[in-house]
């Protein structure tokens, strides 16, 4: 008897028994008790709002077992540890102490949010009595018995199990934090792949947002390696087009589903549904809108592609890899991201976020009143003695690095950007937009509750943006006994991964750089040879406009008003990327070659603010070295560069060894390279797909160009993308690419010949 879950009410008990017998722990979720009624909630609908909220000390003690009569997220006696998809590895104790907690909880289901649409009769045909659906979100699942639902795919992965086809339907909408849905229900903290509650709390401050399936973060995609992932993206955002990028997914063979507007596809029009299909490479990844600024307004979610433990070189280091122990960090504004673009001069200047969220949750302290909202914080529950894999995703969109620290617990880093590394123990992790870090936490402290602190660094230091979460031992107290850490007095740092001031080619006992990590999977020998086939130096900087040059009659140049009021344009190798009117991947033959440019091929009329479609061609299977050189030289900014389509190896990260050089530039980096002074190390350089270039420094990256395609390579800061800090790395030729699927949507300019008027008109 398998655990397909098609007839889950019948097979549920058998599934649990089967899974326990093979040593995979499944933790039944207890039935929720004491959920308050809609009436209770409507009377206190504003309890979490700033202004009416209680100050921090009170609110922090009431965040989980509300004193406001609203909701007891974890009512006493029930087990909040319960998660619907507990995924174990081979090692460690053979059964979870909570897995055998009586028969009562099973009535709630191992899958605590069963999709009603999945009910089928014994022939596998949809059962008629459930055919009264109205939701297109589940129609496909009913129609096609080959598809698995999100909660069926979020499972422990086994070597001999056949792959599934995992189906997701994202409905994208304009939506609201603290809308009337919050009078109906409170979001379920334990199910990350599907929510039956449409209330979005965020940090308790009302605003308009964009959502997928009225969730923040959007639905989590959790599958096993070799599964096929199908996502129907239904765009109902009025007046908006969209694409979704699957950050970290290589898209080998599905290049046209990478989700980059006007590179790999035409954006999805309002009212249209676009079906993405890909097979995921293992690791912690995420999805996000790649159009405009939509990501910052809420369009993101996690992707976890798991492997059988035998395939993960670090699986012996953890007992659990839970669906709930994904930790997605995001920055949060209290207004639309577009309010900050191109940017203002007097009120709400710059692009810095008001707040930070952990899995879409958090509280906000109003800087004017000192009052704090009272929304729930994220809680990760662990059992004494066990070791847990956490999967952290930095989904920030702004320029702020994020620093994560767990009170009383070390972090053993085992993977970054989905790729395993030799384990390294640290106390705090600094990460940049687009990066992922997986680490193991051992529940080896006194059972209790401990603070998790996520601080926004860099520009976020001005507003002191931070968020708290809680690491809680099962059956222990809900509240930490210590004072909540503040921005200025945080949890002690100890050993730091990625300190902002590191000189990574100089060893330090209290710091680890990404370039010090060692890949736990083999690196192609060709990557490690002295001379790559192609070597590309890419300096990047801002062009600063004088208003009189920018605002000339009949010109409409794009720009960003940076904090401080400078009007800037991004340049990579002296070019600002502008998207073509149609994607080269599917419509190259219709695009004028004049649109494209690169450092060796600048348009004749190009000025200091040159705009064109920056594209660099490299031969298929060549070994490519890229040296990024920070010519921005703003002490607060380190730009994280993300490459689509393929990971690169981090060969070196450094700053100039020449003390007389105050500011690095292309010329100096070339000079260092000629003298053999660019830092390069060839001992198992780690794989990454997103890496920050230290300010006033450089990075040396290498990749084997074996995935043909048009791959965007760009700074991951959202406001820098829209002012051109991008280019296309074009690998191979059109003939190397798989054919585009039939009826692939098309786009482009419509410029027919102008016809003379008819006269007379009738
Ligand atoms: N002498 C260098 C001063 C400088 O580089 N100023 C730009 C700062 C900046 C630009 C864009 C941003 O998005 C941002 O946050 C900050």
XYZ file of C-alpha atoms and ligand atoms in Angstrom:
778
model
C 0.000 0.000 0.000
C 1.531 3.260 -1.011
C 0.847 6.683 0.348
C -0.386 8.375 -2.762
C -2.973 10.148 -0.700
C -5.622 9.921 -3.403
C -7.969 8.265 -0.981
C -6.275 9.619 2.022
C -9.063 9.145 4.469
C -8.761 5.419 3.930
C -5.025 5.068 3.599
C -3.957 7.531 6.192
C -3.324 5.127 9.009
C -1.596 2.664 6.716
C 0.649 5.381 5.430
C 1.773 6.320 8.872
C 2.442 2.724 9.803
C 4.341 2.072 6.592
C 6.478 5.122 6.975
C 7.351 4.467 10.564
C 8.337 0.946 9.688
C 11.005 2.168 7.315
C 12.321 4.680 9.780
C 10.925 7.836 8.271
C 9.258 9.858 10.902
C 5.817 11.166 10.259
C 4.410 13.405 12.883
C 0.642 13.475 13.001
C -0.839 16.851 13.449
C -3.106 17.296 16.383
C -6.513 18.643 15.822
C -6.568 22.301 16.565
C -8.494 23.180 19.660
C -9.952 26.364 20.922
C -10.032 28.230 17.660
C -12.150 31.211 18.333
C -15.240 31.968 16.352
C -15.617 34.601 13.690
C -17.550 36.674 16.204
C -14.643 36.785 18.604
C -12.380 37.930 15.869
C -14.508 40.674 14.449
C -14.705 42.356 17.810
C -10.945 42.558 18.042
C -10.060 42.875 14.396
C -7.639 45.682 15.030
C -5.713 44.213 17.931
C -2.582 43.908 15.834
C -2.663 47.353 14.323
C -0.040 49.950 15.082
C -1.369 52.685 17.305
C -3.827 50.479 19.122
C -1.211 47.890 19.861
C 0.456 47.316 23.145
C 4.104 48.174 23.725
C 6.674 45.523 23.048
C 6.933 43.816 26.435
C 3.247 43.102 26.542
C 2.816 42.201 22.952
C 5.729 39.847 22.901
C 4.286 37.886 25.738
C 0.913 37.612 24.101
C 1.898 36.871 20.561
C 1.328 33.148 20.765
C -1.338 32.535 23.277
C -3.322 35.634 22.735
C -4.738 37.440 25.707
C -7.094 39.200 23.341
C -9.347 36.212 22.959
C -8.589 35.935 19.295
C -6.606 32.844 18.578
C -4.502 30.399 20.421
C -2.115 29.366 17.752
C -0.696 26.705 20.007
C -3.327 25.900 22.587
C -1.939 24.207 25.617
C -2.106 20.451 25.438
C -1.793 20.304 21.685
C 1.506 19.771 20.024
C 2.642 22.645 17.888
C 5.562 20.548 16.729
C 3.202 18.704 14.481
C 3.819 19.438 10.858
C 2.057 17.762 8.007
C 5.197 16.751 6.219
C 7.913 15.599 8.510
C 10.867 14.488 6.499
C 13.578 12.488 8.126
C 16.992 11.276 7.104
C 18.572 7.879 7.601
C 20.415 8.601 10.802
C 19.351 9.466 14.288
C 16.689 7.894 16.464
C 14.338 5.633 14.639
C 11.094 7.182 15.720
C 9.900 10.523 16.893
C 8.570 10.603 20.432
C 5.539 12.514 19.216
C 4.666 10.189 16.398
C 2.771 7.796 18.608
C 0.604 10.210 20.480
C -2.648 8.287 20.245
C -5.299 7.962 17.602
C -7.116 11.232 18.183
C -4.791 13.446 16.221
C -4.990 11.273 13.151
C -8.508 12.394 12.527
C -7.076 15.720 11.537
C -4.970 14.028 8.920
C -1.270 13.797 8.358
C -2.011 16.152 5.552
C -3.671 18.805 7.580
C -5.061 20.691 4.622
C -6.537 18.061 2.333
C -7.559 19.404 -1.021
C -11.204 18.548 -1.437
C -10.691 18.431 -5.162
C -8.481 15.408 -4.875
C -11.257 13.043 -3.950
C -11.634 10.423 -6.626
C -13.619 7.239 -6.817
C -12.070 3.787 -6.866
C -11.393 3.934 -10.623
C -9.284 7.000 -10.131
C -11.970 9.053 -11.859
C -13.082 12.221 -10.155
C -15.956 11.406 -7.889
C -19.088 13.205 -8.992
C -20.091 14.344 -5.611
C -17.085 16.634 -5.484
C -17.627 18.151 -8.898
C -19.230 21.299 -7.577
C -15.926 23.116 -7.558
C -15.592 26.649 -8.777
C -11.872 27.014 -8.352
C -9.633 26.687 -11.378
C -6.841 26.153 -8.873
C -7.842 22.553 -8.418
C -9.585 21.783 -11.713
C -6.458 20.445 -13.374
C -5.727 18.180 -10.415
C -9.195 16.661 -10.700
C -8.969 16.262 -14.428
C -5.570 14.596 -14.587
C -4.951 11.625 -12.276
C -1.230 11.645 -13.150
C -0.777 14.831 -11.124
C 0.132 15.051 -7.457
C -1.000 17.859 -5.168
C 1.463 20.144 -3.333
C 1.092 18.321 -0.030
C 1.605 14.939 -1.683
C 4.876 16.098 -3.207
C 6.276 17.550 0.026
C 7.531 14.182 1.202
C 10.590 12.211 2.239
C 12.538 11.227 -0.881
C 13.554 7.644 -1.521
C 15.927 6.257 -4.074
C 13.690 3.736 -5.777
C 10.515 5.773 -5.780
C 9.185 6.778 -9.217
C 9.107 10.529 -9.827
C 5.852 12.438 -9.488
C 4.343 15.233 -11.485
C 3.731 17.959 -8.940
C 1.034 20.423 -9.875
C 0.611 23.967 -8.541
C -1.780 26.704 -9.493
C -0.850 30.251 -8.590
C -3.563 32.876 -8.798
C -1.897 36.279 -8.707
C -3.944 39.220 -7.429
C -3.880 42.673 -5.974
C -4.598 42.008 -2.314
C -4.535 43.514 1.176
C -2.755 42.970 4.469
C -5.338 42.790 7.295
C -8.307 42.639 4.941
C -11.697 41.291 5.952
C -10.456 37.723 5.435
C -8.847 38.211 8.842
C -12.333 38.253 10.406
C -12.825 34.727 9.064
C -9.635 32.947 10.070
C -6.025 33.276 11.150
C -3.300 31.787 8.972
C -2.253 28.251 9.837
C 1.345 28.335 10.914
C 2.152 24.762 10.021
C 1.191 24.385 6.374
C 3.506 26.142 4.010
C 2.402 24.702 0.673
C -1.290 25.508 0.807
C -3.498 27.706 2.916
C -7.217 27.585 3.455
C -7.109 30.880 5.289
C -6.955 33.971 3.133
C -5.923 36.349 5.905
C -2.497 37.941 5.387
C -1.135 39.479 8.591
C 2.444 40.382 7.597
C 3.741 42.765 10.297
C 0.323 44.002 11.316
C 0.398 47.181 9.236
C -2.345 47.539 6.662
C -1.302 48.012 3.026
C -2.069 46.850 -0.494
C 0.097 43.964 -1.696
C 0.431 41.395 -4.469
C -0.133 37.751 -3.609
C -0.146 34.269 -5.043
C -3.114 32.340 -3.613
C -3.581 35.041 -0.947
C -0.553 33.837 0.970
C 2.595 35.629 2.137
C 5.033 34.132 1.251
C 3.218 32.490 -1.641
C 2.862 28.706 -1.812
C 6.002 26.693 -1.121
C 7.049 24.248 -3.818
C 8.527 21.196 -2.098
C 9.383 18.197 -4.249
C 11.950 15.459 -4.725
C 14.753 15.467 -7.247
C 13.513 14.086 -10.590
C 9.911 15.147 -9.965
C 8.380 17.217 -12.713
C 7.059 20.529 -11.423
C 4.138 22.158 -13.236
C 2.945 25.596 -12.215
C -0.010 27.290 -13.852
C 0.382 31.008 -13.241
C -2.965 32.737 -13.604
C -2.514 36.471 -13.699
C -5.397 38.456 -12.262
C -3.413 41.517 -11.266
C -5.389 44.312 -12.880
C -3.328 46.189 -15.419
C -0.158 44.223 -14.715
C 1.926 41.738 -16.630
C 4.147 39.267 -14.840
C 6.710 36.499 -15.137
C 7.876 34.149 -12.389
C 11.548 33.197 -12.139
C 12.529 29.943 -10.408
C 15.697 31.171 -8.760
C 18.307 28.390 -8.598
C 16.548 26.036 -11.028
C 18.838 25.424 -13.995
C 16.116 24.903 -16.626
C 18.209 22.476 -18.669
C 15.943 21.544 -21.543
C 13.261 24.010 -20.421
C 15.138 27.250 -21.145
C 11.900 29.031 -22.121
C 10.505 28.573 -18.591
C 13.195 30.603 -16.805
C 10.753 33.479 -16.359
C 12.760 36.483 -17.516
C 10.566 39.004 -19.339
C 11.705 39.753 -22.904
C 14.597 37.304 -22.593
C 13.020 33.859 -22.199
C 9.335 34.714 -22.622
C 6.780 37.442 -23.208
C 5.280 38.554 -19.930
C 1.968 36.946 -18.945
C -0.848 39.374 -19.686
C -3.626 40.107 -17.233
C -6.289 37.402 -17.518
C -3.871 34.889 -19.053
C -2.543 31.648 -17.610
C 0.987 30.498 -18.429
C 2.124 26.962 -17.638
C 5.712 26.568 -16.438
C 7.204 23.045 -16.421
C 10.621 22.064 -15.155
C 12.591 19.397 -13.348
C 14.404 20.727 -10.328
C 18.033 20.351 -9.350
C 18.326 19.554 -5.645
C 18.595 22.301 -3.081
C 16.992 25.275 -1.414
C 15.734 27.731 -4.006
C 12.866 30.202 -4.360
C 10.509 31.678 -6.876
C 9.744 35.348 -7.368
C 8.266 37.763 -9.868
C 10.911 39.023 -12.293
C 8.812 41.851 -13.710
C 9.095 45.402 -12.445
C 9.063 45.735 -8.665
C 6.392 43.111 -7.970
C 8.661 40.879 -5.959
C 8.990 43.537 -3.258
C 5.182 43.743 -2.988
C 4.849 40.072 -2.002
C 5.329 37.786 -5.032
C 7.798 35.217 -3.710
C 7.880 31.779 -2.138
C 10.261 28.956 -1.315
C 11.310 26.009 -3.458
C 12.832 22.943 -1.820
C 14.050 20.088 -4.024
C 14.961 17.234 -1.699
C 17.081 14.170 -2.327
C 17.214 10.693 -0.853
C 19.579 10.965 2.160
C 22.086 8.718 0.379
C 22.591 11.430 -2.229
C 23.235 14.301 0.190
C 26.851 14.235 1.413
C 25.722 16.015 4.606
C 22.635 13.961 5.468
C 24.441 12.289 8.383
C 24.563 15.688 10.085
C 20.815 16.089 10.632
C 17.836 14.024 11.781
C 15.066 16.153 10.279
C 14.535 18.160 7.133
C 11.037 19.476 7.816
C 8.741 21.266 5.409
C 8.199 23.869 8.102
C 11.869 24.627 8.792
C 12.258 26.762 5.696
C 13.188 30.291 6.728
C 12.365 32.834 4.060
C 13.574 36.338 4.861
C 12.096 39.327 3.109
C 12.232 43.072 3.410
C 8.971 44.914 3.725
C 7.663 48.353 2.873
C 4.460 49.927 4.142
C 3.537 51.109 0.672
C 3.809 49.872 -2.912
C 7.372 49.428 -4.110
C 6.525 51.735 -7.026
C 6.096 54.609 -4.547
C 9.893 54.564 -4.274
C 10.603 54.451 -7.990
C 12.089 56.423 -9.548
C 12.263 57.889 -6.056
C 11.293 60.909 -4.037
C 13.169 63.916 -2.693
C 11.270 64.912 0.452
C 9.113 62.201 2.043
C 9.948 58.488 2.056
C 13.163 59.027 0.177
C 15.393 56.199 -0.944
C 14.312 52.570 -1.177
C 15.079 51.229 2.278
C 12.464 48.910 3.763
C 10.472 49.696 6.895
C 10.721 46.167 8.205
C 11.956 42.608 7.833
C 9.713 39.523 7.785
C 10.462 35.879 8.599
C 8.175 33.636 6.536
C 5.903 36.632 6.032
C 5.531 37.167 9.778
C 6.672 39.745 12.230
C 5.876 42.772 14.337
C 6.469 46.439 13.701
C 7.404 49.140 16.114
C 6.083 52.525 15.078
C 9.102 54.839 15.400
C 6.869 57.821 16.218
C 4.757 56.296 18.974
C 7.026 53.486 20.146
C 4.052 51.139 19.992
C 4.452 47.681 18.587
C 2.038 45.628 16.532
C 0.980 42.370 18.068
C 1.044 39.973 15.138
C 2.487 36.479 15.603
C 6.196 35.886 15.177
C 7.506 32.865 13.300
C 8.159 29.860 15.560
C 10.355 26.885 14.697
C 9.816 23.956 17.015
C 12.527 21.406 17.787
C 12.844 18.357 20.052
C 15.702 18.045 22.591
C 18.636 16.041 21.302
C 17.619 16.166 17.645
C 19.400 17.890 14.765
C 17.437 19.959 12.267
C 18.203 21.132 8.759
C 17.109 24.737 8.299
C 16.800 26.127 4.799
C 17.282 29.880 4.798
C 16.350 31.974 1.783
C 17.285 35.619 1.471
C 14.363 36.998 -0.545
C 15.258 40.636 0.160
C 14.785 43.014 -2.738
C 16.530 46.071 -1.286
C 20.242 46.682 -0.856
C 20.350 45.613 2.807
C 22.280 42.495 3.775
C 20.461 40.339 6.363
C 22.112 38.975 9.494
C 20.614 35.895 11.153
C 21.508 34.828 14.683
C 19.959 32.144 16.919
C 20.257 32.695 20.646
C 22.166 29.859 22.346
C 22.678 27.766 19.214
C 25.478 27.279 16.720
C 24.779 27.031 13.017
C 26.525 24.346 10.975
C 26.446 25.535 7.367
C 26.032 22.583 4.991
C 24.889 24.121 1.699
C 24.619 27.413 -0.122
C 22.498 28.255 -3.160
C 21.379 24.622 -3.198
C 24.908 23.203 -3.408
C 26.450 21.144 -0.581
C 29.625 22.382 1.122
C 31.892 20.851 3.728
C 30.268 21.696 7.077
C 31.454 24.869 8.798
C 30.277 25.987 12.230
C 29.430 29.656 12.708
C 27.332 31.772 15.093
C 25.797 34.227 12.690
C 25.182 34.387 8.934
C 25.176 37.523 6.831
C 23.497 36.983 3.474
C 22.545 39.053 0.447
C 19.492 39.236 -1.749
C 19.086 35.982 -3.678
C 21.428 33.821 -1.578
C 20.428 30.654 0.279
C 22.162 29.062 3.238
C 21.262 25.683 4.705
C 22.450 24.999 8.219
C 21.970 22.433 10.951
C 20.854 23.359 14.454
C 21.177 20.823 17.228
C 18.618 21.055 20.008
C 21.331 20.760 22.627
C 20.554 23.681 24.944
C 18.315 23.734 28.026
C 14.785 23.066 26.728
C 13.127 26.452 26.424
C 12.405 29.153 23.922
C 15.177 31.146 22.266
C 15.200 34.318 20.200
C 15.969 34.381 16.521
C 17.168 37.780 15.367
C 17.224 38.926 11.741
C 18.847 42.317 11.337
C 18.884 44.437 8.197
C 22.429 45.760 7.771
C 23.934 48.475 5.583
C 21.377 51.124 4.730
C 18.821 49.303 6.931
C 20.870 50.425 9.929
C 19.361 53.894 9.569
C 15.848 52.694 10.387
C 17.232 49.854 12.500
C 15.038 47.373 10.679
C 15.005 43.977 12.318
C 12.661 41.074 13.036
C 12.449 38.414 15.689
C 11.389 34.804 15.593
C 11.425 32.018 18.161
C 13.232 28.703 18.314
C 11.126 26.627 20.650
C 11.735 23.265 22.272
C 8.645 21.072 22.060
C 6.690 20.885 25.298
C 8.703 23.785 26.679
C 7.631 27.377 27.270
C 6.413 29.514 24.376
C 8.298 32.628 25.371
C 12.053 33.130 25.680
C 13.166 33.935 29.201
C 15.666 36.536 28.035
C 14.973 40.095 26.966
C 14.241 40.382 23.255
C 17.430 41.373 21.429
C 17.404 44.919 20.116
C 19.037 46.247 16.992
C 21.854 47.802 18.968
C 22.218 45.111 21.618
C 21.863 41.911 19.662
C 22.662 38.271 20.300
C 26.473 37.826 20.639
C 27.945 37.268 17.175
C 30.908 34.913 17.590
C 32.090 33.536 14.254
C 30.512 35.417 11.323
C 29.838 34.011 7.882
C 30.357 36.813 5.336
C 31.433 39.772 7.483
C 30.964 42.952 5.463
C 34.476 44.204 6.186
C 36.268 40.939 5.444
C 39.321 40.785 3.295
C 38.657 37.220 2.228
C 42.169 36.451 1.074
C 43.410 37.120 4.635
C 42.573 34.492 7.266
C 40.627 35.448 10.404
C 39.506 33.291 13.331
C 36.190 35.036 13.804
C 35.119 35.074 10.178
C 34.376 32.805 7.236
C 33.934 34.026 3.661
C 32.056 32.200 0.946
C 35.380 31.749 -0.821
C 36.623 29.766 2.217
C 33.806 27.206 1.872
C 34.682 23.929 0.137
C 32.352 22.263 -2.321
C 31.082 18.893 -1.126
C 30.564 17.778 -4.686
C 33.361 17.333 -7.205
C 34.419 20.268 -9.369
C 35.133 19.662 -13.074
C 38.914 19.572 -13.637
C 38.515 21.849 -16.640
C 37.272 24.605 -14.294
C 40.487 24.381 -12.295
C 42.931 24.720 -15.147
C 45.144 27.810 -15.098
C 43.693 29.392 -18.251
C 39.970 29.539 -18.966
C 38.744 29.581 -22.589
C 36.979 32.909 -22.164
C 37.836 35.620 -19.665
C 35.433 38.501 -19.126
C 36.142 41.524 -16.942
C 32.972 43.310 -15.923
C 33.289 46.557 -13.997
C 30.006 48.011 -12.763
C 29.067 51.395 -11.355
C 26.451 54.129 -11.358
C 26.280 57.046 -13.709
C 25.331 60.186 -11.779
C 23.095 62.570 -13.697
C 22.904 66.288 -13.338
C 19.181 67.140 -13.451
C 19.719 69.459 -16.398
C 21.192 66.574 -18.421
C 18.518 64.119 -17.381
C 15.420 66.206 -17.897
C 15.972 67.455 -21.423
C 13.033 68.311 -23.600
C 11.681 65.265 -25.491
C 13.916 62.780 -23.721
C 12.646 60.206 -21.239
C 15.663 58.496 -19.729
C 15.124 56.072 -16.867
C 16.866 56.681 -13.551
C 16.693 56.010 -9.798
C 16.722 58.618 -7.059
C 19.112 57.023 -4.585
C 18.990 57.831 -0.871
C 20.570 61.258 -0.638
C 18.953 62.431 -3.852
C 21.478 61.394 -6.501
C 19.846 60.510 -9.831
C 21.614 57.365 -11.010
C 21.681 54.863 -13.869
C 23.379 51.448 -13.586
C 26.239 50.554 -15.884
C 27.914 47.164 -16.350
C 30.976 47.542 -18.533
C 29.722 51.071 -19.326
C 26.372 49.764 -20.636
C 22.917 50.048 -19.115
C 20.800 47.021 -20.030
C 17.549 47.668 -21.797
C 15.176 44.795 -22.540
C 14.414 44.099 -26.197
C 10.739 44.277 -27.331
C 10.517 40.471 -27.667
C 12.466 37.553 -26.182
C 15.576 36.509 -28.123
C 14.980 32.924 -26.987
C 11.767 32.595 -28.986
C 11.800 35.510 -31.463
C 15.472 36.232 -32.188
C 14.967 36.311 -35.968
C 12.518 39.215 -35.589
C 14.862 41.362 -33.524
C 17.173 43.885 -35.122
C 20.847 43.072 -34.476
C 21.235 46.790 -33.728
C 19.464 46.315 -30.399
C 22.308 44.224 -29.004
C 25.638 45.444 -27.737
C 28.559 44.635 -25.462
C 31.902 46.095 -24.453
C 33.502 45.171 -27.783
C 30.527 46.303 -29.755
C 29.098 49.606 -28.582
C 26.472 51.362 -30.672
C 28.042 54.209 -32.629
C 25.942 56.925 -31.007
C 26.371 55.664 -27.448
C 27.105 58.247 -24.777
C 28.117 58.022 -21.111
C 24.660 56.619 -20.379
C 24.627 53.998 -23.141
C 21.411 51.954 -23.245
C 21.103 48.746 -25.293
C 20.527 45.009 -24.827
C 23.836 44.003 -23.284
C 24.581 40.457 -24.492
C 27.808 38.469 -24.346
C 28.124 35.352 -26.518
C 30.174 32.400 -25.286
C 30.666 29.059 -27.057
C 28.862 25.998 -25.751
C 31.047 23.948 -23.384
C 33.686 26.649 -23.018
C 35.239 27.377 -19.629
C 34.321 30.966 -18.776
C 35.931 33.176 -16.153
C 34.136 36.317 -15.082
C 35.812 38.987 -12.958
C 33.343 41.455 -11.467
C 34.911 44.700 -10.308
C 33.038 47.072 -7.994
C 33.420 50.574 -9.332
C 30.398 51.817 -7.353
C 32.532 52.265 -4.299
C 29.750 53.240 -2.010
C 30.924 52.011 1.410
C 27.471 50.656 2.247
C 26.862 48.688 -0.936
C 27.986 45.206 -1.971
C 26.094 44.093 -5.067
C 25.012 40.416 -5.256
C 25.263 39.096 -8.826
C 22.938 36.276 -9.820
C 23.436 34.064 -12.860
C 20.482 32.213 -14.338
C 20.831 28.766 -15.906
C 23.975 27.457 -14.283
C 25.922 27.834 -11.064
C 29.482 29.145 -11.027
C 32.427 28.250 -8.820
C 33.710 30.999 -6.552
C 37.450 31.069 -7.325
C 38.266 34.229 -5.415
C 36.897 37.194 -3.483
C 39.194 40.048 -2.652
C 40.172 43.665 -2.337
C 43.272 45.331 -3.677
C 46.463 44.339 -1.818
C 47.910 47.735 -2.744
C 47.449 50.046 0.244
C 47.894 53.091 -1.988
C 44.826 52.160 -4.023
C 41.854 53.804 -2.328
C 39.350 52.714 -4.959
C 39.534 49.704 -7.194
C 38.629 50.033 -10.870
C 38.853 47.992 -14.059
C 42.318 49.229 -14.927
C 43.681 48.334 -11.514
C 42.010 44.900 -11.549
C 43.558 44.171 -14.971
C 46.868 45.294 -13.579
C 46.553 42.977 -10.559
C 45.621 40.109 -12.867
C 48.669 40.686 -15.074
C 50.846 40.501 -11.980
C 49.070 37.346 -10.759
C 47.694 39.230 -7.751
C 43.981 38.553 -8.201
C 43.107 36.033 -5.507
C 42.382 32.604 -7.011
C 42.171 29.295 -5.180
C 41.461 25.959 -6.851
C 40.811 23.607 -3.942
C 37.113 22.639 -4.222
C 35.792 26.163 -4.911
C 32.116 26.258 -3.828
C 29.242 26.371 -6.314
C 26.969 29.423 -6.047
C 24.456 31.207 -8.250
C 24.373 34.489 -6.323
C 27.396 36.216 -4.815
C 28.003 39.681 -3.420
C 30.935 41.627 -4.801
C 32.472 43.261 -1.714
C 32.417 47.032 -1.966
C 35.691 48.327 -3.333
C 36.542 44.714 -4.228
C 36.227 42.031 -6.873
C 35.149 38.417 -7.340
C 36.517 35.760 -9.715
C 33.916 33.258 -10.953
C 34.216 30.282 -13.273
C 31.670 28.159 -15.039
C 31.434 25.505 -17.665
C 29.081 26.883 -20.306
C 27.292 23.588 -20.895
C 23.695 24.776 -20.586
C 22.788 26.567 -23.822
C 20.488 29.553 -23.485
C 19.985 33.234 -22.897
C 20.821 33.626 -19.231
C 20.339 36.848 -17.345
C 23.311 37.857 -15.192
C 22.470 40.720 -12.891
C 22.619 42.520 -9.589
C 19.800 41.042 -7.513
C 18.759 44.371 -5.958
C 15.388 45.085 -7.490
C 15.838 48.829 -7.949
C 19.143 48.199 -9.714
C 17.575 45.694 -12.123
C 15.121 48.321 -13.353
C 17.920 50.821 -14.050
C 19.966 48.365 -16.086
C 22.449 46.463 -13.881
C 21.954 43.348 -16.035
C 23.304 41.557 -19.077
C 22.520 38.396 -21.014
C 25.097 35.616 -21.052
C 24.277 33.884 -24.315
C 25.622 30.316 -24.251
C 25.785 28.387 -27.526
C 23.685 29.027 -30.599
C 20.019 28.803 -31.514
C 20.654 25.295 -32.854
C 21.741 24.121 -29.385
C 18.368 25.032 -27.877
C 15.316 22.807 -27.523
C 12.460 23.973 -29.751
C 10.011 26.374 -28.134
C 6.677 24.655 -27.237
C 3.838 25.038 -29.741
C 1.810 28.258 -29.473
C 4.378 29.878 -27.194
C 3.080 33.429 -26.579
C 4.577 36.130 -28.767
C 5.054 39.839 -28.327
C 6.710 42.808 -29.944
C 6.185 46.255 -31.302
C 3.242 46.945 -33.549
C 4.385 49.527 -36.085
C 2.441 49.062 -39.304
C 2.842 51.514 -42.172
C 0.815 54.653 -41.612
C -2.075 54.831 -44.053
C -3.562 58.126 -45.322
C -7.037 59.127 -44.105
C -10.099 58.268 -46.160
C -12.043 61.263 -47.379
C -14.902 61.698 -47.167
C -15.202 59.446 -44.106
C -18.549 57.849 -45.144
N 30.311 58.284 -4.099
C 29.412 57.229 -4.275
C 28.045 57.581 -3.763
C 27.070 56.565 -4.254
O 27.421 55.554 -4.783
N 25.796 56.821 -4.121
C 24.820 55.899 -4.595
C 24.224 55.199 -3.475
C 23.107 54.329 -3.869
C 22.710 54.094 -5.172
C 21.644 53.251 -5.458
C 20.959 52.652 -4.425
O 19.915 51.810 -4.632
C 21.350 52.880 -3.115
O 20.661 52.285 -2.143
C 22.408 53.717 -2.840
